[in-house]
Amino acid sequence: MENGGRLISNVTLYACGTCKNNVASVFKGEKKREVVFPALVAKFEHIDYGTVLFDTGYSKRIFENGIVSKLYNLLNPTSVTEEETISYRMKAEGLNVSNIILSHPHPDHIGCLKDFNDYTLLATGDCIDALKRAKNLELVFRNQVPDESANVKYKRLEPVKNSGDAVVKMLSVHFTEVYDVLGDGSIYGIRLDGHMKGQMGVYVPEYRLLLAADCSWGHFFADRVDKMKAIPKKIQDDYGQYKDSISRIKAFESEHPDIKVIYSHEEFREGVYEQ
């Protein structure tokens, strides 16, 4: 096998748009301080599947959904240029996307789903159902959902059962469901309920990298979850499960300090990921 025996030859991280908010509006006892939240997209170059994405960040569609867009941007001021979108970047790099792994279908994760064609979308059944029903109150906007002409194949991930796989055993200690996303042990999904039912993070064992999606908005926020104000709590699908998922990530980090955990909206270094 090429690339030193790795199934994934390259992992690249992109910030595909940003939003901003004030820490004091999220947590009790914090001083007013505006924080910019990048929308993370990860690209995996796989020896068999080619270019695989984890989420798709923002797109201009976040501004093109009438009154819904106005309300969203009033509460969550957003910025994204065409050049920042993952679809523009993939086109500029001359890459065809074969698979998109979706953490959950909020607008900062599905912004460019409609820009790609003939791919497989992999997610939990709960998230595929939420994407297809596209309800504004669930923060899933129909103008960002691919139509039939895109020829998207939806794959509902099923938990691995009774596996002797060492990575599955490691992850199962901390997480309620583990998925072998591509079926070859290159990328594992972990269920992270709370922010949205069925939300999934991914672990890439060859790079000792765990992408924790919106389990929290970052390590700073994870450490202050008990001080979250009422409105931010309401944004979560289930605040109790939200806290539980954060506790699971923290316990995992404590037990595996050599594994890098990155949340989707905290600061990270763009570009090729290096261990």
Rosetta silent file (secondary structure, phi, psi, omega in degrees, C-alpha in Angstrom):
SEQUENCE: MENGGRLISNVTLYACGTCKNNVASVFKGEKKREVVFPALVAKFEHIDYGTVLFDTGYSKRIFENGIVSKLYNLLNPTSVTEEETISYRMKAEGLNVSNIILSHPHPDHIGCLKDFNDYTLLATGDCIDALKRAKNLELVFRNQVPDESANVKYKRLEPVKNSGDAVVKMLSVHFTEVYDVLGDGSIYGIRLDGHMKGQMGVYVPEYRLLLAADCSWGHFFADRVDKMKAIPKKIQDDYGQYKDSISRIKAFESEHPDIKVIYSHEEFREGVYEQ
SCORE:     score description
SCORE:     0.000 S_00000001
   1 L     0.000  141.268 -178.431    0.000    0.000    0.000 S_00000001
   2 L   -76.918  176.127  174.520    1.239    3.500   -0.840 S_00000001
   3 H    58.910   43.170  176.920    1.702    6.456    1.551 S_00000001
   4 H    66.347   23.175  179.737    3.399    4.440    4.266 S_00000001
   5 H    85.163    3.307 -178.411    0.507    1.996    4.437 S_00000001
   6 L   -80.880  142.238  172.454   -2.067    4.656    5.275 S_00000001
   7 L   -77.179  -32.513  178.065   -5.609    4.514    3.951 S_00000001
   8 E  -111.536  114.561 -174.813   -5.840    8.299    4.308 S_00000001
   9 E   -82.915  -19.910 -172.510   -2.856   10.054    2.777 S_00000001
  10 E  -158.222  137.494  170.852   -3.799   13.584    3.764 S_00000001
  11 E  -122.527  127.164  179.507   -6.089   15.497    6.133 S_00000001
  12 E  -125.983  135.847 -179.642   -6.693   19.193    5.448 S_00000001
  13 E  -107.718  136.096 -179.546   -8.697   21.598    7.624 S_00000001
  14 E  -127.865  144.264  169.282  -10.579   24.598    6.223 S_00000001
  15 E  -100.370  108.120 -173.832  -12.456   27.501    7.808 S_00000001
  16 E  -107.811   76.584 -176.548  -15.445   27.934    5.494 S_00000001
  17 E    91.596  167.270 -179.981  -17.062   31.115    6.752 S_00000001
  18 E  -142.330  161.083  164.501  -17.530   32.436   10.275 S_00000001
  19 E  -132.512  170.435 -178.917  -20.181   33.650   12.665 S_00000001
  20 E  -142.913  154.331  178.500  -19.757   35.713   15.806 S_00000001
  21 E  -158.694  171.621 -177.426  -21.389   36.168   19.168 S_00000001
  22 E  -102.982  130.131 -177.983  -20.736   37.619   22.598 S_00000001
  23 H   -58.548  -36.332 -177.894  -19.512   35.375   25.398 S_00000001
  24 H   -66.062  -23.142  178.687  -21.586   37.338   27.928 S_00000001
  25 H   -83.771  -10.316 -177.862  -24.769   36.424   26.045 S_00000001
  26 H  -102.626  -39.589 -174.335  -23.945   32.722   26.292 S_00000001
  27 E  -125.623  144.488  174.339  -22.632   32.279   29.843 S_00000001
  28 L   -69.597  143.051  173.469  -23.395   33.761   33.225 S_00000001
  29 L    80.190    5.498  179.294  -20.611   35.742   34.880 S_00000001
  30 L   -98.502  145.392  175.251  -18.624   36.452   31.692 S_00000001
  31 L   -77.469  155.916  179.601  -17.568   39.915   30.548 S_00000001
  32 L   -62.566  123.632  179.235  -18.691   41.168   27.155 S_00000001
  33 L  -157.809  119.034 -178.189  -16.300   39.799   24.568 S_00000001
  34 E   -78.003  132.955  179.844  -17.038   39.077   20.948 S_00000001
  35 E  -119.537  135.882  176.332  -15.856   35.699   19.705 S_00000001
  36 E   -98.096  128.948 -177.445  -15.513   34.659   16.061 S_00000001
  37 E  -109.828  111.225  174.529  -16.458   31.065   15.345 S_00000001
  38 E   -71.457  152.837  174.364  -14.982   29.436   12.205 S_00000001
  39 E  -101.526  106.366 -173.187  -17.018   26.781   10.407 S_00000001
  40 E   -78.190  136.047  166.324  -14.713   23.786   10.102 S_00000001
  41 E  -127.540  135.490  175.876  -14.615   21.467    7.108 S_00000001
  42 E  -111.685  138.896  175.613  -12.159   18.568    6.955 S_00000001
  43 E  -113.459  128.538  176.389  -10.966   16.967    3.740 S_00000001
  44 E  -112.627  126.630  173.505   -9.660   13.406    3.748 S_00000001
  45 E   -95.717  107.660 -172.335   -7.739   12.059    0.761 S_00000001
  46 E  -101.568  139.548 -175.456   -8.531    8.342    0.809 S_00000001
  47 L   -61.394  -30.247 -179.737   -6.590    5.740   -1.151 S_00000001
  48 L  -105.570  -37.323 -173.137   -9.809    4.098   -2.435 S_00000001
  49 L   -96.225   -5.484 -179.404  -12.547    6.736   -2.114 S_00000001
  50 E    72.899 -135.300 -175.432  -10.610    9.789   -3.244 S_00000001
  51 E   -84.169  119.842  179.787  -11.765   13.098   -1.750 S_00000001
  52 E  -121.064  132.971  178.929  -14.015   12.728    1.295 S_00000001
  53 E  -108.285  148.080  166.605  -15.383   15.713    3.243 S_00000001
  54 E  -109.782  106.946 -175.754  -16.520   16.051    6.823 S_00000001
  55 L    68.076  170.946 -177.269  -19.255   18.732    6.700 S_00000001
  56 L  -134.756    9.409  173.480  -19.412   21.572    4.157 S_00000001
  57 L    65.860 -161.117  178.711  -19.403   24.815    6.169 S_00000001
  58 L   -85.716  162.280  167.298  -21.341   27.940    5.216 S_00000001
  59 L  -142.161  175.952  179.134  -22.360   29.129    1.776 S_00000001
  60 H   -63.088  -16.111 -179.086  -24.030   32.272    0.435 S_00000001
  61 H   -62.775  -19.771  178.720  -27.362   30.460    0.832 S_00000001
  62 H   -65.663  -17.022  178.302  -27.362   31.505    4.492 S_00000001
  63 H  -102.423    0.822 -168.630  -28.246   35.000    3.212 S_00000001
  64 L  -118.870   31.597 -175.741  -30.797   33.835    0.619 S_00000001
  65 L  -123.309   37.561  174.710  -33.609   32.373    2.699 S_00000001
  66 H    59.417 -137.944 -176.743  -35.863   35.389    3.190 S_00000001
  67 H   -63.674  -30.201  178.098  -36.989   36.299    6.698 S_00000001
  68 H   -61.203  -43.087  178.732  -35.359   33.139    8.071 S_00000001
  69 H   -65.056  -39.577 -179.984  -31.960   34.406    6.935 S_00000001
  70 H   -63.216  -43.343  179.302  -32.603   37.828    8.439 S_00000001
  71 H   -67.242  -43.229 -179.632  -33.476   36.336   11.814 S_00000001
  72 H   -59.662  -45.781 -176.810  -30.556   33.910   11.720 S_00000001
  73 H   -76.884  -20.520  173.038  -28.065   36.650   10.934 S_00000001
  74 H   -69.118  -43.532 -178.292  -29.563   38.980   13.507 S_00000001
  75 H   -84.578  -22.882 -171.189  -28.955   36.419   16.254 S_00000001
  76 L  -143.544   70.376 -174.267  -25.851   34.883   14.708 S_00000001
  77 L   -52.717  125.891 -170.551  -24.039   37.407   12.466 S_00000001
  78 E  -119.623  146.741  176.719  -22.429   35.430    9.665 S_00000001
  79 E  -137.006  129.776  174.319  -19.701   36.113    7.136 S_00000001
  80 L  -156.896  132.192  174.852  -18.695   33.976    4.155 S_00000001
  81 L  -101.492  161.936  178.395  -17.163   34.823    0.799 S_00000001
  82 H   -58.150  -39.844 -177.758  -17.401   32.669   -2.305 S_00000001
  83 H   -67.578  -22.041  178.941  -13.665   31.982   -2.078 S_00000001
  84 H   -82.367  -18.941 -175.154  -14.067   30.637    1.484 S_00000001
  85 L   -68.144  150.195 -178.365  -16.676   28.030    0.547 S_00000001
  86 H   -70.187  -28.775  178.746  -15.590   24.417    0.336 S_00000001
  87 H   -67.321  -40.339  176.709  -17.155   24.014   -3.113 S_00000001
  88 H   -63.675  -43.742 -177.578  -15.009   26.862   -4.483 S_00000001
  89 H   -65.458  -41.322  179.026  -11.889   25.422   -2.850 S_00000001
  90 H   -65.703  -40.016  177.727  -12.494   21.928   -4.193 S_00000001
  91 H   -64.321  -42.283  179.793  -13.051   23.295   -7.685 S_00000001
  92 H   -63.492  -31.311  179.342   -9.886   25.402   -7.409 S_00000001
  93 L   -88.178   -2.946  178.787   -7.950   22.297   -6.382 S_00000001
  94 L    69.233   34.415 -175.185   -9.482   20.275   -9.225 S_00000001
  95 L  -109.372  139.905  172.520  -11.005   17.704   -6.870 S_00000001
  96 L  -101.658  130.756 -177.341  -14.183   15.649   -7.209 S_00000001
  97 E   -90.546  123.028 -177.574  -15.901   14.812   -3.927 S_00000001
  98 E   -93.744  -33.813 -176.194  -16.992   11.179   -3.658 S_00000001
  99 E  -141.890  140.522  172.322  -18.383   11.125   -0.104 S_00000001
 100 E  -122.443  119.956  175.722  -19.586   13.710    2.399 S_00000001
 101 E   -91.903  124.212 -175.227  -19.740   12.721    6.055 S_00000001
 102 L  -107.538  124.956  176.989  -22.285   14.905    7.831 S_00000001
 103 L   -72.264  -46.660  177.535  -22.044   15.659   11.535 S_00000001
 104 L  -171.887  157.265 -168.866  -25.544   17.217   11.619 S_00000001
 105 L   -92.591   42.539  171.661  -27.651   19.312    9.237 S_00000001
 106 L   -80.784  159.274 -169.748  -27.391   22.848   10.662 S_00000001
 107 H   -61.777  -24.498  178.756  -26.670   25.624    8.130 S_00000001
 108 H   -85.505    6.767  178.234  -22.981   26.006    9.027 S_00000001
 109 H  -123.712  -20.542 -177.342  -22.456   22.331    8.199 S_00000001
 110 H  -116.089   12.911 -172.152  -24.622   21.801    5.098 S_00000001
 111 L   -54.301  -33.518 -175.124  -24.038   25.090    3.280 S_00000001
 112 L  -112.185   14.070  179.577  -22.466   23.519    0.178 S_00000001
 113 H   -56.373  -34.689 -176.673  -24.274   20.181   -0.040 S_00000001
 114 H   -77.554   -9.344 -176.875  -26.107   21.468   -3.127 S_00000001
 115 H   -87.008   -8.589 -179.350  -22.865   22.399   -4.888 S_00000001
 116 L  -113.534  154.503 -179.712  -21.733   18.799   -5.333 S_00000001
 117 L  -130.727  156.035  173.492  -23.237   16.035   -7.459 S_00000001
 118 L    54.866   52.269  177.030  -23.093   12.246   -7.589 S_00000001
 119 L  -129.528  167.358  175.202  -21.796   11.676   -4.077 S_00000001
 120 E  -103.195  128.983  176.467  -22.730    9.572   -1.074 S_00000001
 121 E  -101.840  121.749 -176.482  -23.858   11.383    2.073 S_00000001
 122 E  -111.192  126.674 -178.847  -23.097    9.424    5.233 S_00000001
 123 E  -163.242  171.235  173.047  -24.794   10.293    8.531 S_00000001
 124 E   -67.567  156.510  178.433  -26.869    8.852   11.329 S_00000001
 125 H   -59.079  -38.001  179.560  -30.468    8.039   10.465 S_00000001
 126 H   -60.895  -40.448 -178.126  -31.700   10.793   12.789 S_00000001
 127 H   -74.941  -35.456  175.550  -29.684   13.417   10.930 S_00000001
 128 H   -64.847  -40.604  177.871  -30.713   12.178    7.479 S_00000001
 129 H   -62.753  -43.527  179.571  -34.358   12.336    8.588 S_00000001
 130 H   -64.316  -38.921  178.649  -33.886   15.891    9.918 S_00000001
 131 H   -63.215  -43.534 -175.688  -32.189   16.931    6.678 S_00000001
 132 H   -72.975  -31.298  179.007  -35.012   15.556    4.542 S_00000001
 133 H   -84.341  -23.375  170.897  -37.834   17.100    6.574 S_00000001
 134 L    43.779   73.952  177.929  -35.957   20.465    6.728 S_00000001
 135 L  -104.375  131.228 -179.535  -37.805   22.372    9.455 S_00000001
 136 H   -58.117  -37.637 -177.973  -36.783   25.944   10.278 S_00000001
 137 H   -67.301  -18.247  174.798  -37.436   25.368   13.983 S_00000001
 138 H   -96.150    7.534 -177.347  -34.797   22.625   13.905 S_00000001
 139 L    58.249   39.435  172.346  -32.411   25.055   12.143 S_00000001
 140 L  -120.149  112.348 -170.147  -32.456   22.944    8.988 S_00000001
 141 L  -101.113  125.936 -173.720  -33.139   25.202    6.016 S_00000001
 142 H   -60.943  -29.617 -177.980  -34.688   23.740    2.883 S_00000001
 143 H   -69.606   -4.656  178.117  -32.810   26.072    0.538 S_00000001
 144 H  -108.508    0.033 -176.449  -29.610   24.226    1.516 S_00000001
 145 L   -92.242  130.094 -179.896  -30.909   20.666    0.983 S_00000001
 146 L   -60.850  144.315  173.917  -29.951   18.922   -2.298 S_00000001
 147 L   -94.925 -179.243 -173.694  -32.763   18.105   -4.707 S_00000001
 148 H   -62.935  -27.164 -177.208  -33.104   14.924   -6.730 S_00000001
 149 H   -65.402  -19.250 -178.911  -31.077   16.303   -9.640 S_00000001
 150 H   -75.701  -15.198  179.393  -27.922   16.183   -7.477 S_00000001
 151 L    55.488   50.772  177.544  -28.078   12.369   -7.438 S_00000001
 152 L   -87.096  132.654  175.190  -27.096   12.129   -3.784 S_00000001
 153 E  -100.651  122.971 -177.595  -27.049    8.653   -2.273 S_00000001
 154 E   -95.350  126.055  177.991  -27.956    8.690    1.426 S_00000001
 155 E  -117.232  115.004  178.546  -26.285    6.120    3.649 S_00000001
 156 E   -83.535  118.070 -176.496  -27.665    5.674    7.154 S_00000001
 157 E   -76.839  138.294  178.368  -24.836    4.570    9.399 S_00000001
 158 L  -110.688  141.654  179.960  -25.435    1.644   11.722 S_00000001
 159 L   -62.725  144.439  173.695  -23.540    1.135   15.002 S_00000001
 160 L   -72.439  132.254 -178.469  -20.814   -1.479   15.080 S_00000001
 161 L  -115.709  136.662  171.600  -21.935   -4.417   17.232 S_00000001
 162 L    48.344   47.322 -178.226  -19.810   -6.939   19.149 S_00000001
 163 L   -92.678  144.529  173.674  -16.622   -5.978   17.368 S_00000001
 164 L   -91.394    2.580 -179.987  -13.161   -7.170   18.287 S_00000001
 165 L   -61.608  127.723 -176.386  -11.703   -4.076   16.627 S_00000001
 166 H   -63.640  -36.966 -179.677   -9.339   -2.357   19.098 S_00000001
 167 H   -69.351  -42.263  177.165  -10.384    1.147   18.011 S_00000001
 168 H   -59.974  -42.673  178.690  -14.086    0.336   18.366 S_00000001
 169 H   -61.649  -43.266  179.548  -13.409   -1.035   21.852 S_00000001
 170 H   -60.880  -46.140 -177.696  -11.492    2.126   22.790 S_00000001
 171 H   -71.021  -35.273 -176.967  -14.257    4.425   21.559 S_00000001
 172 H   -66.691  -20.113  175.761  -17.061    2.303   23.018 S_00000001
 173 L   -61.108  -33.181 -172.672  -15.706    2.900   26.522 S_00000001
 174 L  -111.378  -24.434 -171.293  -16.798    6.524   26.217 S_00000001
 175 L  -122.195  143.626 -171.161  -19.450    6.777   23.481 S_00000001
 176 L   -71.483  -30.899  177.911  -22.849    5.084   23.174 S_00000001
 177 L  -137.874  139.199  177.921  -22.579    4.325   19.451 S_00000001
 178 E  -126.719  137.121 -177.763  -19.583    3.854   17.172 S_00000001
 179 E  -123.367  136.085  171.475  -19.770    3.674   13.358 S_00000001
 180 E   -89.534   93.558 -162.875  -17.217    2.392   10.839 S_00000001
 181 L   -59.691  -49.048 -177.971  -18.054    5.198    8.423 S_00000001
 182 L  -100.267   -1.458  175.724  -16.420    3.925    5.211 S_00000001
 183 L    82.701    9.198 -177.674  -16.330    0.283    6.260 S_00000001
 184 L  -128.510   10.087  178.624  -12.544   -0.031    6.267 S_00000001
 185 L    77.251   11.110 -179.625  -11.504    1.308    9.684 S_00000001
 186 L   -85.098  -31.992  179.948  -10.140    4.576    8.289 S_00000001
 187 L  -139.696  126.204  177.255  -12.780    6.854    9.848 S_00000001
 188 E  -111.096  138.170  173.588  -14.977    6.075   12.846 S_00000001
 189 E   -95.668  149.398  174.218  -18.086    8.004   13.813 S_00000001
 190 E  -129.944  135.440 -178.389  -19.152    8.602   17.408 S_00000001
 191 E   -77.243  130.347 -177.997  -22.646    9.616   18.449 S_00000001
 192 L  -132.281   70.736 -179.886  -22.762   12.965   20.261 S_00000001
 193 L   -64.032  163.571  175.200  -26.394   13.706   21.113 S_00000001
 194 L   125.819  -65.846  176.848  -27.463   16.931   22.790 S_00000001
 195 L   -65.169  -44.070  172.539  -26.817   19.762   20.365 S_00000001
 196 L  -150.204  142.016 -179.634  -28.882   17.834   17.810 S_00000001
 197 L   -61.963  125.363  178.430  -30.299   14.337   17.946 S_00000001
 198 L    88.156    2.413  178.664  -27.989   11.975   16.099 S_00000001
 199 L   -55.175  145.423 -177.110  -25.070   14.389   15.810 S_00000001
 200 E  -131.988  134.108  166.937  -21.820   12.591   14.985 S_00000001
 201 E   -98.907  170.867  179.231  -18.165   13.357   15.494 S_00000001
 202 E  -131.017  145.033  176.397  -15.405   11.464   13.690 S_00000001
 203 E  -118.547  131.351 -179.689  -12.168    9.844   14.801 S_00000001
 204 E  -113.638   97.356 -172.397   -9.303    9.246   12.339 S_00000001
 205 H   -61.675  -33.084 -179.282   -6.997    6.669   13.948 S_00000001
 206 H   -65.755  -20.197 -179.101   -4.128    7.086   11.474 S_00000001
 207 H  -115.925    2.158 -178.729   -3.835   10.729   12.554 S_00000001
 208 L    49.940   48.386 -174.235   -4.913   10.402   16.208 S_00000001
 209 E  -127.468  127.985  175.805   -7.468   13.120   15.445 S_00000001
 210 E  -119.613  121.384  177.012  -11.023   13.449   16.768 S_00000001
 211 E  -100.268  113.379 -167.268  -13.347   16.066   15.261 S_00000001
 212 L   -96.839   13.940  174.819  -16.064   16.672   17.850 S_00000001
 213 L    51.495 -135.882 -179.176  -18.475   18.727   15.713 S_00000001
 214 L  -102.435   28.375  172.151  -20.791   20.942   17.826 S_00000001
 215 L   -50.440  -38.930  167.077  -20.639   18.767   20.924 S_00000001
 216 L  -145.751  168.190  176.702  -19.419   22.127   22.249 S_00000001
 217 L   -85.158    3.447  178.713  -18.386   25.341   20.470 S_00000001
 218 L   152.918  169.391 -179.139  -14.856   24.832   21.782 S_00000001
 219 H   -62.316  -38.621  177.584  -12.809   23.852   24.821 S_00000001
 220 H   -56.858  -43.592 -176.985  -13.407   27.246   26.457 S_00000001
 221 H   -75.427  -35.907  178.638  -17.157   26.705   26.191 S_00000001
 222 H   -60.546  -35.713 -179.099  -17.039   23.067   27.251 S_00000001
 223 L   -73.607  -11.876 -176.699  -15.426   24.130   30.533 S_00000001
 224 L  -119.118   18.811 -173.378  -18.309   26.553   31.206 S_00000001
 225 H   -59.489  -32.028 -179.391  -21.293   24.432   30.193 S_00000001
 226 H   -71.218  -13.789  179.896  -22.844   24.621   33.682 S_00000001
 227 H  -101.142   11.115 -177.583  -22.994   28.424   33.373 S_00000001
 228 E   -65.124  136.617 -179.473  -24.912   28.435   30.087 S_00000001
 229 L   -77.033  171.121 -171.463  -27.777   30.923   29.961 S_00000001
 230 H   -63.111  -45.167 -176.362  -31.395   30.025   29.220 S_00000001
 231 H   -66.476  -48.025  175.285  -31.538   30.998   25.534 S_00000001
 232 H   -58.459  -33.453  175.786  -28.363   29.119   24.513 S_00000001
 233 H   -61.139  -41.490 -178.041  -29.726   26.124   26.427 S_00000001
 234 H   -65.320  -26.264  179.280  -32.893   26.280   24.335 S_00000001
 235 H   -66.287  -28.576 -179.480  -30.819   26.132   21.146 S_00000001
 236 L   -75.626  145.968  177.327  -29.678   22.663   22.152 S_00000001
 237 L   -64.291  -40.480 -179.670  -31.947   19.741   21.312 S_00000001
 238 L  -151.745  106.468 -174.389  -31.475   18.323   24.819 S_00000001
 239 H   -63.142  -36.231  178.099  -29.363   20.239   27.324 S_00000001
 240 H   -63.086  -44.319  177.233  -28.947   17.204   29.589 S_00000001
 241 H   -68.917  -32.523  176.802  -27.576   15.114   26.733 S_00000001
 242 H   -59.229  -48.520  178.218  -25.479   18.100   25.633 S_00000001
 243 H   -63.793  -38.955 -179.421  -23.750   18.141   29.016 S_00000001
 244 H   -63.701  -43.044  179.986  -23.395   14.369   28.932 S_00000001
 245 H   -65.012  -38.955  176.492  -21.672   14.412   25.530 S_00000001
 246 H   -62.138  -42.290  178.523  -19.249   17.096   26.703 S_00000001
 247 H   -61.859  -36.992  179.425  -18.448   14.970   29.755 S_00000001
 248 H   -66.779  -42.495  177.914  -17.764   12.002   27.487 S_00000001
 249 H   -63.520  -43.497  179.949  -15.389   14.026   25.302 S_00000001
 250 H   -61.840  -43.055  179.144  -13.583   15.354   28.378 S_00000001
 251 H   -64.493  -39.318  178.316  -13.186   11.866   29.818 S_00000001
 252 H   -62.901  -45.654  178.637  -11.892   10.623   26.468 S_00000001
 253 H   -61.213  -40.405 -179.480   -9.330   13.460   26.307 S_00000001
 254 H   -63.676  -39.410 -177.918   -8.209   12.741   29.849 S_00000001
 255 H   -79.601  -25.928 -176.490   -7.657    9.059   29.082 S_00000001
 256 L  -129.069   68.908 -176.366   -6.059    9.700   25.656 S_00000001
 257 L   -64.640  -14.857  179.231   -3.994   12.916   25.896 S_00000001
 258 L   -82.876   -7.225  178.918   -2.114   11.944   22.731 S_00000001
 259 L   -97.665  126.714 -179.839   -5.292   12.279   20.647 S_00000001
 260 E   -81.613  127.008  176.297   -6.069   15.772   19.357 S_00000001
 261 E  -109.660  126.733  177.748   -9.685   16.909   19.797 S_00000001
 262 E  -126.966  123.551  173.039  -10.955   19.786   17.664 S_00000001
 263 L   -83.577  157.263 -171.865  -14.474   21.205   17.896 S_00000001
 264 L   -68.434  -19.621 -172.871  -16.001   22.633   14.714 S_00000001
 265 L  -124.644   22.365  172.967  -16.146   26.231   15.906 S_00000001
 266 L  -104.171  167.712 -179.767  -12.971   26.825   17.872 S_00000001
 267 L   -64.849  136.120  176.032   -9.747   28.270   16.514 S_00000001
 268 L  -147.044  163.487 -179.966   -7.659   25.789   14.531 S_00000001
 269 L   -87.647  118.740  177.133   -4.807   25.998   12.068 S_00000001
 270 L   -68.419  152.497  176.066   -6.024   25.874    8.498 S_00000001
 271 E   112.552 -167.681 -178.842   -4.180   23.698    6.020 S_00000001
 272 E   -62.626  128.316 -178.852   -2.688   20.234    6.014 S_00000001
 273 L   -77.930  130.698  177.913   -3.073   18.659    9.430 S_00000001
 274 L  -121.101  132.725 -177.532    0.188   17.573   11.022 S_00000001
 275 L   -69.869    0.000    0.000    0.298   15.392   14.100 S_00000001
